[in-house]
Amino acid sequence: MDSAAQIRDDGTLAEPSPFLFSVYLEDVRSLLPDGHGYAERVPPNVEAYLGFLERHGARATFFTVGDVARRYPALIRRIAEAGHELACHTSDHTPLERLDPDLFRQDIERNRADLERAGASEVTGFRAPIFSLTERTAWAYDVLRDLGFRYSSSVLPHANPLYGWHGFESTCARHPSGIWEIPLSISGLFGCKVPFAGGVYFRVLPGALTHLLFRRRRRAGVPVVGYVHPYDIDTEQERFMHPELGGSRILNAVMYHNRGRVLPRLDRLVAGGARICRYDTFVTALDARDG
Ligand SMILES: [Zn+2]
């Protein structure tokens, strides 16, 4: 069965509350000092995601750093040829607060050129590294508009000590620049607000709870916006301390937890009715809705 959420002639989606599944196409080794001494794991993990999507006839979005496109152009071509969307995730995974509008423009132009050189076409989407699009870096929307982008999916609509944009609506909204923002889906759990369909949260939360949260959003007619990394399914990756964890051994243990369960869980979600959709297809439906 083709589970891809299809777009109707009038521009609306056959499934109005799709699962906006996405892969952060990045190499965790690039974020470590001497990380490339570890085994190369991105290609087999991406193949596993492509297999999952193919099983369900689904098309999704890969937010890709330029570094990966430069290293693995054949992999980018394969993703594009399988009908998936390639979108930007900066050239070298630099958080926006370390850039300014000029540097960001140069970075994204390079990121897009690397994707296009490898075979991607119509690159119109962006996701900031580590939810770094906040009220302080909202200048990024004007740059994206100037470069012809249509949407961003970069905002965690809740502030925590590391990242997030407090007070941002949790629904899709059009920035005054004209760029759509598709914020990550969050849910209040145990006194915290967490992106339940994303990476480590998706792995650690009980599967039954995730199913319930997905069903709730479908009933409410809103999409689930989630993400995974190549390492989220990698049961063969060597042990090393992951970046951005402050050297915590406990958090690092969590980084390896339940990796073998991610693909079976995704299969069950799709079997339970979740309909995966490319972000740019969803944005076309948002445009049609707005007229
Ligand atoms: Zn990333």
PDB file of N, CA, C and O in Angstrom, residues 37-112:
ATOM      1  N   GLY A  37      38.254   8.892  12.696  1.00  0.00           N
ATOM      2  CA  GLY A  37      38.960   7.643  12.995  1.00  0.00           C
ATOM      3  C   GLY A  37      37.977   6.512  13.299  1.00  0.00           C
ATOM      4  O   GLY A  37      38.342   5.340  13.262  1.00  0.00           O
ATOM      5  N   TYR A  38      36.733   6.862  13.610  1.00  0.00           N
ATOM      6  CA  TYR A  38      35.715   5.826  13.867  1.00  0.00           C
ATOM      7  C   TYR A  38      35.140   5.325  12.545  1.00  0.00           C
ATOM      8  O   TYR A  38      35.283   5.959  11.508  1.00  0.00           O
ATOM      9  N   ALA A  39      34.456   4.169  12.633  1.00  0.00           N
ATOM     10  CA  ALA A  39      33.950   3.535  11.408  1.00  0.00           C
ATOM     11  C   ALA A  39      32.910   4.422  10.729  1.00  0.00           C
ATOM     12  O   ALA A  39      32.170   5.161  11.385  1.00  0.00           O
ATOM     13  N   GLU A  40      32.866   4.309   9.407  1.00  0.00           N
ATOM     14  CA  GLU A  40      31.931   5.068   8.581  1.00  0.00           C
ATOM     15  C   GLU A  40      30.560   4.387   8.672  1.00  0.00           C
ATOM     16  O   GLU A  40      30.415   3.224   8.294  1.00  0.00           O
ATOM     17  N   ARG A  41      29.555   5.095   9.191  1.00  0.00           N
ATOM     18  CA  ARG A  41      28.271   4.457   9.445  1.00  0.00           C
ATOM     19  C   ARG A  41      27.097   5.134   8.731  1.00  0.00           C
ATOM     20  O   ARG A  41      25.983   4.603   8.749  1.00  0.00           O
ATOM     21  N   VAL A  42      27.310   6.329   8.175  1.00  0.00           N
ATOM     22  CA  VAL A  42      26.182   7.040   7.564  1.00  0.00           C
ATOM     23  C   VAL A  42      25.561   6.246   6.406  1.00  0.00           C
ATOM     24  O   VAL A  42      24.333   6.062   6.387  1.00  0.00           O
ATOM     25  N   PRO A  43      26.354   5.739   5.438  1.00  0.00           N
ATOM     26  CA  PRO A  43      25.698   5.070   4.298  1.00  0.00           C
ATOM     27  C   PRO A  43      24.802   3.887   4.700  1.00  0.00           C
ATOM     28  O   PRO A  43      23.649   3.832   4.268  1.00  0.00           O
ATOM     29  N   PRO A  44      25.265   2.932   5.536  1.00  0.00           N
ATOM     30  CA  PRO A  44      24.349   1.818   5.855  1.00  0.00           C
ATOM     31  C   PRO A  44      23.111   2.275   6.628  1.00  0.00           C
ATOM     32  O   PRO A  44      22.022   1.713   6.432  1.00  0.00           O
ATOM     33  N   ASN A  45      23.253   3.279   7.491  1.00  0.00           N
ATOM     34  CA  ASN A  45      22.076   3.732   8.243  1.00  0.00           C
ATOM     35  C   ASN A  45      21.079   4.430   7.327  1.00  0.00           C
ATOM     36  O   ASN A  45      19.858   4.255   7.471  1.00  0.00           O
ATOM     37  N   VAL A  46      21.577   5.216   6.383  1.00  0.00           N
ATOM     38  CA  VAL A  46      20.668   5.858   5.422  1.00  0.00           C
ATOM     39  C   VAL A  46      19.971   4.797   4.575  1.00  0.00           C
ATOM     40  O   VAL A  46      18.771   4.892   4.299  1.00  0.00           O
ATOM     41  N   GLU A  47      20.714   3.761   4.184  1.00  0.00           N
ATOM     42  CA  GLU A  47      20.085   2.664   3.418  1.00  0.00           C
ATOM     43  C   GLU A  47      18.939   2.051   4.214  1.00  0.00           C
ATOM     44  O   GLU A  47      17.897   1.696   3.654  1.00  0.00           O
ATOM     45  N   ALA A  48      19.121   1.905   5.522  1.00  0.00           N
ATOM     46  CA  ALA A  48      18.053   1.318   6.355  1.00  0.00           C
ATOM     47  C   ALA A  48      16.821   2.231   6.367  1.00  0.00           C
ATOM     48  O   ALA A  48      15.683   1.756   6.279  1.00  0.00           O
ATOM     49  N   TYR A  49      17.031   3.536   6.448  1.00  0.00           N
ATOM     50  CA  TYR A  49      15.882   4.461   6.392  1.00  0.00           C
ATOM     51  C   TYR A  49      15.217   4.409   5.013  1.00  0.00           C
ATOM     52  O   TYR A  49      13.986   4.430   4.917  1.00  0.00           O
ATOM     53  N   LEU A  50      16.037   4.343   3.960  1.00  0.00           N
ATOM     54  CA  LEU A  50      15.448   4.267   2.608  1.00  0.00           C
ATOM     55  C   LEU A  50      14.630   2.986   2.459  1.00  0.00           C
ATOM     56  O   LEU A  50      13.555   2.998   1.849  1.00  0.00           O
ATOM     57  N   GLY A  51      15.102   1.910   3.053  1.00  0.00           N
ATOM     58  CA  GLY A  51      14.363   0.647   3.009  1.00  0.00           C
ATOM     59  C   GLY A  51      13.027   0.761   3.731  1.00  0.00           C
ATOM     60  O   GLY A  51      11.992   0.290   3.239  1.00  0.00           O
ATOM     61  N   PHE A  52      13.043   1.396   4.885  1.00  0.00           N
ATOM     62  CA  PHE A  52      11.800   1.622   5.645  1.00  0.00           C
ATOM     63  C   PHE A  52      10.798   2.427   4.810  1.00  0.00           C
ATOM     64  O   PHE A  52       9.621   2.064   4.697  1.00  0.00           O
ATOM     65  N   LEU A  53      11.277   3.511   4.202  1.00  0.00           N
ATOM     66  CA  LEU A  53      10.379   4.372   3.416  1.00  0.00           C
ATOM     67  C   LEU A  53       9.852   3.627   2.192  1.00  0.00           C
ATOM     68  O   LEU A  53       8.666   3.724   1.851  1.00  0.00           O
ATOM     69  N   GLU A  54      10.711   2.844   1.569  1.00  0.00           N
ATOM     70  CA  GLU A  54      10.299   2.089   0.387  1.00  0.00           C
ATOM     71  C   GLU A  54       9.246   1.038   0.744  1.00  0.00           C
ATOM     72  O   GLU A  54       8.280   0.840   0.004  1.00  0.00           O
ATOM     73  N   ARG A  55       9.443   0.369   1.896  1.00  0.00           N
ATOM     74  CA  ARG A  55       8.458  -0.636   2.349  1.00  0.00           C
ATOM     75  C   ARG A  55       7.055  -0.059   2.405  1.00  0.00           C
ATOM     76  O   ARG A  55       6.079  -0.744   2.222  1.00  0.00           O
ATOM     77  N   HIS A  56       6.972   1.229   2.758  1.00  0.00           N
ATOM     78  CA  HIS A  56       5.654   1.837   2.968  1.00  0.00           C
ATOM     79  C   HIS A  56       5.256   2.770   1.824  1.00  0.00           C
ATOM     80  O   HIS A  56       4.258   3.475   1.936  1.00  0.00           O
ATOM     81  N   GLY A  57       6.038   2.775   0.763  1.00  0.00           N
ATOM     82  CA  GLY A  57       5.718   3.653  -0.362  1.00  0.00           C
ATOM     83  C   GLY A  57       5.693   5.116   0.043  1.00  0.00           C
ATOM     84  O   GLY A  57       4.916   5.907  -0.495  1.00  0.00           O
ATOM     85  N   ALA A  58       6.539   5.482   1.012  1.00  0.00           N
ATOM     86  CA  ALA A  58       6.480   6.840   1.582  1.00  0.00           C
ATOM     87  C   ALA A  58       7.655   7.689   1.093  1.00  0.00           C
ATOM     88  O   ALA A  58       8.729   7.176   0.784  1.00  0.00           O
ATOM     89  N   ARG A  59       7.409   8.997   1.038  1.00  0.00           N
ATOM     90  CA  ARG A  59       8.469   9.941   0.679  1.00  0.00           C
ATOM     91  C   ARG A  59       8.653  10.933   1.809  1.00  0.00           C
ATOM     92  O   ARG A  59       7.674  11.443   2.344  1.00  0.00           O
ATOM     93  N   ALA A  60       9.905  11.194   2.136  1.00  0.00           N
ATOM     94  CA  ALA A  60      10.203  12.006   3.312  1.00  0.00           C
ATOM     95  C   ALA A  60      11.252  13.055   2.970  1.00  0.00           C
ATOM     96  O   ALA A  60      11.645  13.210   1.814  1.00  0.00           O
ATOM     97  N   THR A  61      11.686  13.780   3.984  1.00  0.00           N
ATOM     98  CA  THR A  61      12.635  14.873   3.790  1.00  0.00           C
ATOM     99  C   THR A  61      13.927  14.580   4.552  1.00  0.00           C
ATOM    100  O   THR A  61      13.894  14.145   5.699  1.00  0.00           O
ATOM    101  N   PHE A  62      15.048  14.824   3.874  1.00  0.00           N
ATOM    102  CA  PHE A  62      16.370  14.637   4.477  1.00  0.00           C
ATOM    103  C   PHE A  62      17.023  16.016   4.624  1.00  0.00           C
ATOM    104  O   PHE A  62      17.410  16.631   3.621  1.00  0.00           O
ATOM    105  N   PHE A  63      17.123  16.495   5.861  1.00  0.00           N
ATOM    106  CA  PHE A  63      17.804  17.769   6.121  1.00  0.00           C
ATOM    107  C   PHE A  63      19.306  17.461   6.208  1.00  0.00           C
ATOM    108  O   PHE A  63      19.754  16.776   7.143  1.00  0.00           O
ATOM    109  N   THR A  64      20.048  17.968   5.243  1.00  0.00           N
ATOM    110  CA  THR A  64      21.391  17.442   4.982  1.00  0.00           C
ATOM    111  C   THR A  64      22.462  18.514   5.138  1.00  0.00           C
ATOM    112  O   THR A  64      22.341  19.606   4.554  1.00  0.00           O
ATOM    113  N   VAL A  65      23.499  18.202   5.884  1.00  0.00           N
ATOM    114  CA  VAL A  65      24.617  19.139   5.983  1.00  0.00           C
ATOM    115  C   VAL A  65      25.497  19.002   4.734  1.00  0.00           C
ATOM    116  O   VAL A  65      25.651  17.910   4.175  1.00  0.00           O
ATOM    117  N   GLY A  66      26.074  20.137   4.326  1.00  0.00           N
ATOM    118  CA  GLY A  66      26.891  20.154   3.121  1.00  0.00           C
ATOM    119  C   GLY A  66      28.060  19.191   3.198  1.00  0.00           C
ATOM    120  O   GLY A  66      28.457  18.566   2.209  1.00  0.00           O
ATOM    121  N   ASP A  67      28.596  19.043   4.390  1.00  0.00           N
ATOM    122  CA  ASP A  67      29.721  18.138   4.634  1.00  0.00           C
ATOM    123  C   ASP A  67      29.400  16.712   4.155  1.00  0.00           C
ATOM    124  O   ASP A  67      30.232  16.056   3.508  1.00  0.00           O
ATOM    125  N   VAL A  68      28.185  16.233   4.424  1.00  0.00           N
ATOM    126  CA  VAL A  68      27.787  14.879   4.011  1.00  0.00           C
ATOM    127  C   VAL A  68      27.592  14.824   2.492  1.00  0.00           C
ATOM    128  O   VAL A  68      27.977  13.843   1.842  1.00  0.00           O
ATOM    129  N   ALA A  69      27.014  15.899   1.935  1.00  0.00           N
ATOM    130  CA  ALA A  69      26.810  15.922   0.476  1.00  0.00           C
ATOM    131  C   ALA A  69      28.146  15.906  -0.251  1.00  0.00           C
ATOM    132  O   ALA A  69      28.287  15.284  -1.303  1.00  0.00           O
ATOM    133  N   ARG A  70      29.134  16.579   0.318  1.00  0.00           N
ATOM    134  CA  ARG A  70      30.463  16.611  -0.321  1.00  0.00           C
ATOM    135  C   ARG A  70      31.148  15.249  -0.213  1.00  0.00           C
ATOM    136  O   ARG A  70      31.830  14.794  -1.124  1.00  0.00           O
ATOM    137  N   ARG A  71      30.930  14.573   0.911  1.00  0.00           N
ATOM    138  CA  ARG A  71      31.599  13.292   1.143  1.00  0.00           C
ATOM    139  C   ARG A  71      30.906  12.128   0.419  1.00  0.00           C
ATOM    140  O   ARG A  71      31.561  11.180  -0.008  1.00  0.00           O
ATOM    141  N   TYR A  72      29.558  12.205   0.340  1.00  0.00           N
ATOM    142  CA  TYR A  72      28.787  11.074  -0.203  1.00  0.00           C
ATOM    143  C   TYR A  72      27.838  11.513  -1.315  1.00  0.00           C
ATOM    144  O   TYR A  72      26.614  11.343  -1.196  1.00  0.00           O
ATOM    145  N   PRO A  73      28.341  12.080  -2.405  1.00  0.00           N
ATOM    146  CA  PRO A  73      27.414  12.564  -3.452  1.00  0.00           C
ATOM    147  C   PRO A  73      26.543  11.448  -4.029  1.00  0.00           C
ATOM    148  O   PRO A  73      25.371  11.685  -4.347  1.00  0.00           O
ATOM    149  N   ALA A  74      27.068  10.218  -4.117  1.00  0.00           N
ATOM    150  CA  ALA A  74      26.255   9.134  -4.692  1.00  0.00           C
ATOM    151  C   ALA A  74      25.055   8.824  -3.791  1.00  0.00           C
ATOM    152  O   ALA A  74      23.980   8.459  -4.273  1.00  0.00           O
ATOM    153  N   LEU A  75      25.240   8.977  -2.488  1.00  0.00           N
ATOM    154  CA  LEU A  75      24.146   8.725  -1.547  1.00  0.00           C
ATOM    155  C   LEU A  75      23.046   9.784  -1.716  1.00  0.00           C
ATOM    156  O   LEU A  75      21.848   9.471  -1.690  1.00  0.00           O
ATOM    157  N   ILE A  76      23.470  11.029  -1.929  1.00  0.00           N
ATOM    158  CA  ILE A  76      22.498  12.118  -2.141  1.00  0.00           C
ATOM    159  C   ILE A  76      21.700  11.845  -3.421  1.00  0.00           C
ATOM    160  O   ILE A  76      20.472  11.992  -3.447  1.00  0.00           O
ATOM    161  N   ARG A  77      22.407  11.421  -4.454  1.00  0.00           N
ATOM    162  CA  ARG A  77      21.726  11.141  -5.724  1.00  0.00           C
ATOM    163  C   ARG A  77      20.710  10.015  -5.543  1.00  0.00           C
ATOM    164  O   ARG A  77      19.595  10.069  -6.035  1.00  0.00           O
ATOM    165  N   ARG A  78      21.098   9.009  -4.783  1.00  0.00           N
ATOM    166  CA  ARG A  78      20.199   7.872  -4.558  1.00  0.00           C
ATOM    167  C   ARG A  78      18.929   8.316  -3.808  1.00  0.00           C
ATOM    168  O   ARG A  78      17.819   7.880  -4.115  1.00  0.00           O
ATOM    169  N   ILE A  79      19.087   9.190  -2.819  1.00  0.00           N
ATOM    170  CA  ILE A  79      17.935   9.686  -2.053  1.00  0.00           C
ATOM    171  C   ILE A  79      17.009  10.466  -2.979  1.00  0.00           C
ATOM    172  O   ILE A  79      15.785  10.284  -2.973  1.00  0.00           O
ATOM    173  N   ALA A  80      17.612  11.344  -3.807  1.00  0.00           N
ATOM    174  CA  ALA A  80      16.799  12.156  -4.729  1.00  0.00           C
ATOM    175  C   ALA A  80      16.075  11.257  -5.732  1.00  0.00           C
ATOM    176  O   ALA A  80      14.881  11.449  -6.001  1.00  0.00           O
ATOM    177  N   GLU A  81      16.779  10.259  -6.252  1.00  0.00           N
ATOM    178  CA  GLU A  81      16.167   9.387  -7.264  1.00  0.00           C
ATOM    179  C   GLU A  81      15.051   8.528  -6.678  1.00  0.00           C
ATOM    180  O   GLU A  81      14.159   8.088  -7.405  1.00  0.00           O
ATOM    181  N   ALA A  82      15.100   8.293  -5.368  1.00  0.00           N
ATOM    182  CA  ALA A  82      14.032   7.519  -4.712  1.00  0.00           C
ATOM    183  C   ALA A  82      12.809   8.391  -4.431  1.00  0.00           C
ATOM    184  O   ALA A  82      11.826   7.911  -3.863  1.00  0.00           O
ATOM    185  N   GLY A  83      12.877   9.682  -4.799  1.00  0.00           N
ATOM    186  CA  GLY A  83      11.694  10.541  -4.673  1.00  0.00           C
ATOM    187  C   GLY A  83      11.607  11.325  -3.380  1.00  0.00           C
ATOM    188  O   GLY A  83      10.564  11.919  -3.076  1.00  0.00           O
ATOM    189  N   HIS A  84      12.688  11.359  -2.624  1.00  0.00           N
ATOM    190  CA  HIS A  84      12.664  12.095  -1.358  1.00  0.00           C
ATOM    191  C   HIS A  84      13.160  13.526  -1.552  1.00  0.00           C
ATOM    192  O   HIS A  84      13.842  13.840  -2.532  1.00  0.00           O
ATOM    193  N   GLU A  85      12.823  14.357  -0.585  1.00  0.00           N
ATOM    194  CA  GLU A  85      13.232  15.765  -0.638  1.00  0.00           C
ATOM    195  C   GLU A  85      14.577  15.942   0.075  1.00  0.00           C
ATOM    196  O   GLU A  85      14.785  15.381   1.149  1.00  0.00           O
ATOM    197  N   LEU A  86      15.454  16.736  -0.535  1.00  0.00           N
ATOM    198  CA  LEU A  86      16.692  17.130   0.135  1.00  0.00           C
ATOM    199  C   LEU A  86      16.581  18.600   0.511  1.00  0.00           C
ATOM    200  O   LEU A  86      16.173  19.431  -0.295  1.00  0.00           O
ATOM    201  N   ALA A  87      16.908  18.887   1.757  1.00  0.00           N
ATOM    202  CA  ALA A  87      16.791  20.254   2.269  1.00  0.00           C
ATOM    203  C   ALA A  87      18.056  20.580   3.056  1.00  0.00           C
ATOM    204  O   ALA A  87      18.868  19.701   3.352  1.00  0.00           O
ATOM    205  N   CYS A  88      18.224  21.864   3.374  1.00  0.00           N
ATOM    206  CA  CYS A  88      19.478  22.330   3.988  1.00  0.00           C
ATOM    207  C   CYS A  88      19.488  22.188   5.507  1.00  0.00           C
ATOM    208  O   CYS A  88      18.469  22.327   6.172  1.00  0.00           O
ATOM    209  N   HIS A  89      20.687  21.952   6.028  1.00  0.00           N
ATOM    210  CA  HIS A  89      20.896  21.856   7.482  1.00  0.00           C
ATOM    211  C   HIS A  89      22.233  22.521   7.836  1.00  0.00           C
ATOM    212  O   HIS A  89      22.888  22.128   8.788  1.00  0.00           O
ATOM    213  N   THR A  90      22.619  23.503   7.032  1.00  0.00           N
ATOM    214  CA  THR A  90      23.891  24.251   7.045  1.00  0.00           C
ATOM    215  C   THR A  90      25.047  23.413   6.477  1.00  0.00           C
ATOM    216  O   THR A  90      24.943  22.204   6.343  1.00  0.00           O
ATOM    217  N   SER A  91      26.125  24.124   6.170  1.00  0.00           N
ATOM    218  CA  SER A  91      27.272  23.465   5.525  1.00  0.00           C
ATOM    219  C   SER A  91      28.038  22.540   6.458  1.00  0.00           C
ATOM    220  O   SER A  91      28.494  21.468   6.069  1.00  0.00           O
ATOM    221  N   ASP A  92      28.198  23.016   7.711  1.00  0.00           N
ATOM    222  CA  ASP A  92      29.030  22.246   8.656  1.00  0.00           C
ATOM    223  C   ASP A  92      28.380  22.147  10.029  1.00  0.00           C
ATOM    224  O   ASP A  92      29.070  22.055  11.033  1.00  0.00           O
ATOM    225  N   HIS A  93      27.047  22.209  10.066  1.00  0.00           N
ATOM    226  CA  HIS A  93      26.316  22.053  11.330  1.00  0.00           C
ATOM    227  C   HIS A  93      26.657  23.160  12.326  1.00  0.00           C
ATOM    228  O   HIS A  93      26.867  22.908  13.522  1.00  0.00           O
ATOM    229  N   THR A  94      26.680  24.396  11.834  1.00  0.00           N
ATOM    230  CA  THR A  94      26.984  25.527  12.711  1.00  0.00           C
ATOM    231  C   THR A  94      25.683  26.123  13.256  1.00  0.00           C
ATOM    232  O   THR A  94      24.821  26.532  12.475  1.00  0.00           O
ATOM    233  N   PRO A  95      25.512  26.173  14.591  1.00  0.00           N
ATOM    234  CA  PRO A  95      24.303  26.803  15.146  1.00  0.00           C
ATOM    235  C   PRO A  95      24.215  28.268  14.720  1.00  0.00           C
ATOM    236  O   PRO A  95      25.234  28.945  14.550  1.00  0.00           O
ATOM    237  N   LEU A  96      22.969  28.747  14.542  1.00  0.00           N
ATOM    238  CA  LEU A  96      22.791  30.087  13.971  1.00  0.00           C
ATOM    239  C   LEU A  96      23.376  31.192  14.831  1.00  0.00           C
ATOM    240  O   LEU A  96      23.781  32.227  14.315  1.00  0.00           O
ATOM    241  N   GLU A  97      23.419  30.992  16.148  1.00  0.00           N
ATOM    242  CA  GLU A  97      23.934  32.092  16.984  1.00  0.00           C
ATOM    243  C   GLU A  97      25.430  32.319  16.747  1.00  0.00           C
ATOM    244  O   GLU A  97      25.968  33.334  17.161  1.00  0.00           O
ATOM    245  N   ARG A  98      26.100  31.399  16.058  1.00  0.00           N
ATOM    246  CA  ARG A  98      27.513  31.613  15.729  1.00  0.00           C
ATOM    247  C   ARG A  98      27.681  32.258  14.360  1.00  0.00           C
ATOM    248  O   ARG A  98      28.802  32.449  13.891  1.00  0.00           O
ATOM    249  N   LEU A  99      26.543  32.547  13.694  1.00  0.00           N
ATOM    250  CA  LEU A  99      26.589  33.178  12.370  1.00  0.00           C
ATOM    251  C   LEU A  99      25.928  34.551  12.451  1.00  0.00           C
ATOM    252  O   LEU A  99      25.317  34.899  13.453  1.00  0.00           O
ATOM    253  N   ASP A 100      26.076  35.323  11.391  1.00  0.00           N
ATOM    254  CA  ASP A 100      25.291  36.553  11.246  1.00  0.00           C
ATOM    255  C   ASP A 100      24.615  36.452   9.872  1.00  0.00           C
ATOM    256  O   ASP A 100      24.859  35.480   9.139  1.00  0.00           O
ATOM    257  N   PRO A 101      23.761  37.405   9.504  1.00  0.00           N
ATOM    258  CA  PRO A 101      23.034  37.245   8.240  1.00  0.00           C
ATOM    259  C   PRO A 101      23.948  36.997   7.042  1.00  0.00           C
ATOM    260  O   PRO A 101      23.644  36.137   6.201  1.00  0.00           O
ATOM    261  N   ASP A 102      25.082  37.695   6.953  1.00  0.00           N
ATOM    262  CA  ASP A 102      25.968  37.502   5.789  1.00  0.00           C
ATOM    263  C   ASP A 102      26.605  36.118   5.774  1.00  0.00           C
ATOM    264  O   ASP A 102      26.638  35.441   4.749  1.00  0.00           O
ATOM    265  N   LEU A 103      27.104  35.705   6.944  1.00  0.00           N
ATOM    266  CA  LEU A 103      27.731  34.374   7.022  1.00  0.00           C
ATOM    267  C   LEU A 103      26.700  33.277   6.777  1.00  0.00           C
ATOM    268  O   LEU A 103      26.991  32.259   6.138  1.00  0.00           O
ATOM    269  N   PHE A 104      25.491  33.486   7.285  1.00  0.00           N
ATOM    270  CA  PHE A 104      24.427  32.487   7.093  1.00  0.00           C
ATOM    271  C   PHE A 104      24.090  32.363   5.608  1.00  0.00           C
ATOM    272  O   PHE A 104      23.955  31.260   5.078  1.00  0.00           O
ATOM    273  N   ARG A 105      23.999  33.509   4.924  1.00  0.00           N
ATOM    274  CA  ARG A 105      23.697  33.474   3.485  1.00  0.00           C
ATOM    275  C   ARG A 105      24.770  32.671   2.730  1.00  0.00           C
ATOM    276  O   ARG A 105      24.458  31.788   1.932  1.00  0.00           O
ATOM    277  N   GLN A 106      26.036  32.978   3.029  1.00  0.00           N
ATOM    278  CA  GLN A 106      27.121  32.249   2.344  1.00  0.00           C
ATOM    279  C   GLN A 106      27.060  30.755   2.661  1.00  0.00           C
ATOM    280  O   GLN A 106      27.257  29.906   1.794  1.00  0.00           O
ATOM    281  N   ASP A 107      26.771  30.457   3.931  1.00  0.00           N
ATOM    282  CA  ASP A 107      26.727  29.058   4.358  1.00  0.00           C
ATOM    283  C   ASP A 107      25.623  28.299   3.625  1.00  0.00           C
ATOM    284  O   ASP A 107      25.838  27.178   3.120  1.00  0.00           O
ATOM    285  N   ILE A 108      24.430  28.902   3.558  1.00  0.00           N
ATOM    286  CA  ILE A 108      23.291  28.200   2.949  1.00  0.00           C
ATOM    287  C   ILE A 108      23.459  28.106   1.432  1.00  0.00           C
ATOM    288  O   ILE A 108      23.096  27.096   0.815  1.00  0.00           O
ATOM    289  N   GLU A 109      24.033  29.135   0.820  1.00  0.00           N
ATOM    290  CA  GLU A 109      24.289  29.052  -0.626  1.00  0.00           C
ATOM    291  C   GLU A 109      25.228  27.867  -0.920  1.00  0.00           C
ATOM    292  O   GLU A 109      25.035  27.122  -1.878  1.00  0.00           O
ATOM    293  N   ARG A 110      26.226  27.714  -0.065  1.00  0.00           N
ATOM    294  CA  ARG A 110      27.176  26.617  -0.254  1.00  0.00           C
ATOM    295  C   ARG A 110      26.496  25.269   0.011  1.00  0.00           C
ATOM    296  O   ARG A 110      26.674  24.303  -0.740  1.00  0.00           O
ATOM    297  N   ASN A 111      25.707  25.215   1.079  1.00  0.00           N
ATOM    298  CA  ASN A 111      24.973  23.986   1.435  1.00  0.00           C
ATOM    299  C   ASN A 111      24.079  23.554   0.262  1.00  0.00           C
ATOM    300  O   ASN A 111      24.096  22.390  -0.172  1.00  0.00           O
ATOM    301  N   ARG A 112      23.355  24.512  -0.303  1.00  0.00           N
ATOM    302  CA  ARG A 112      22.444  24.186  -1.403  1.00  0.00           C
ATOM    303  C   ARG A 112      23.230  23.779  -2.655  1.00  0.00           C
ATOM    304  O   ARG A 112      22.865  22.818  -3.342  1.00  0.00           O
TER     305      ARG A 112
END
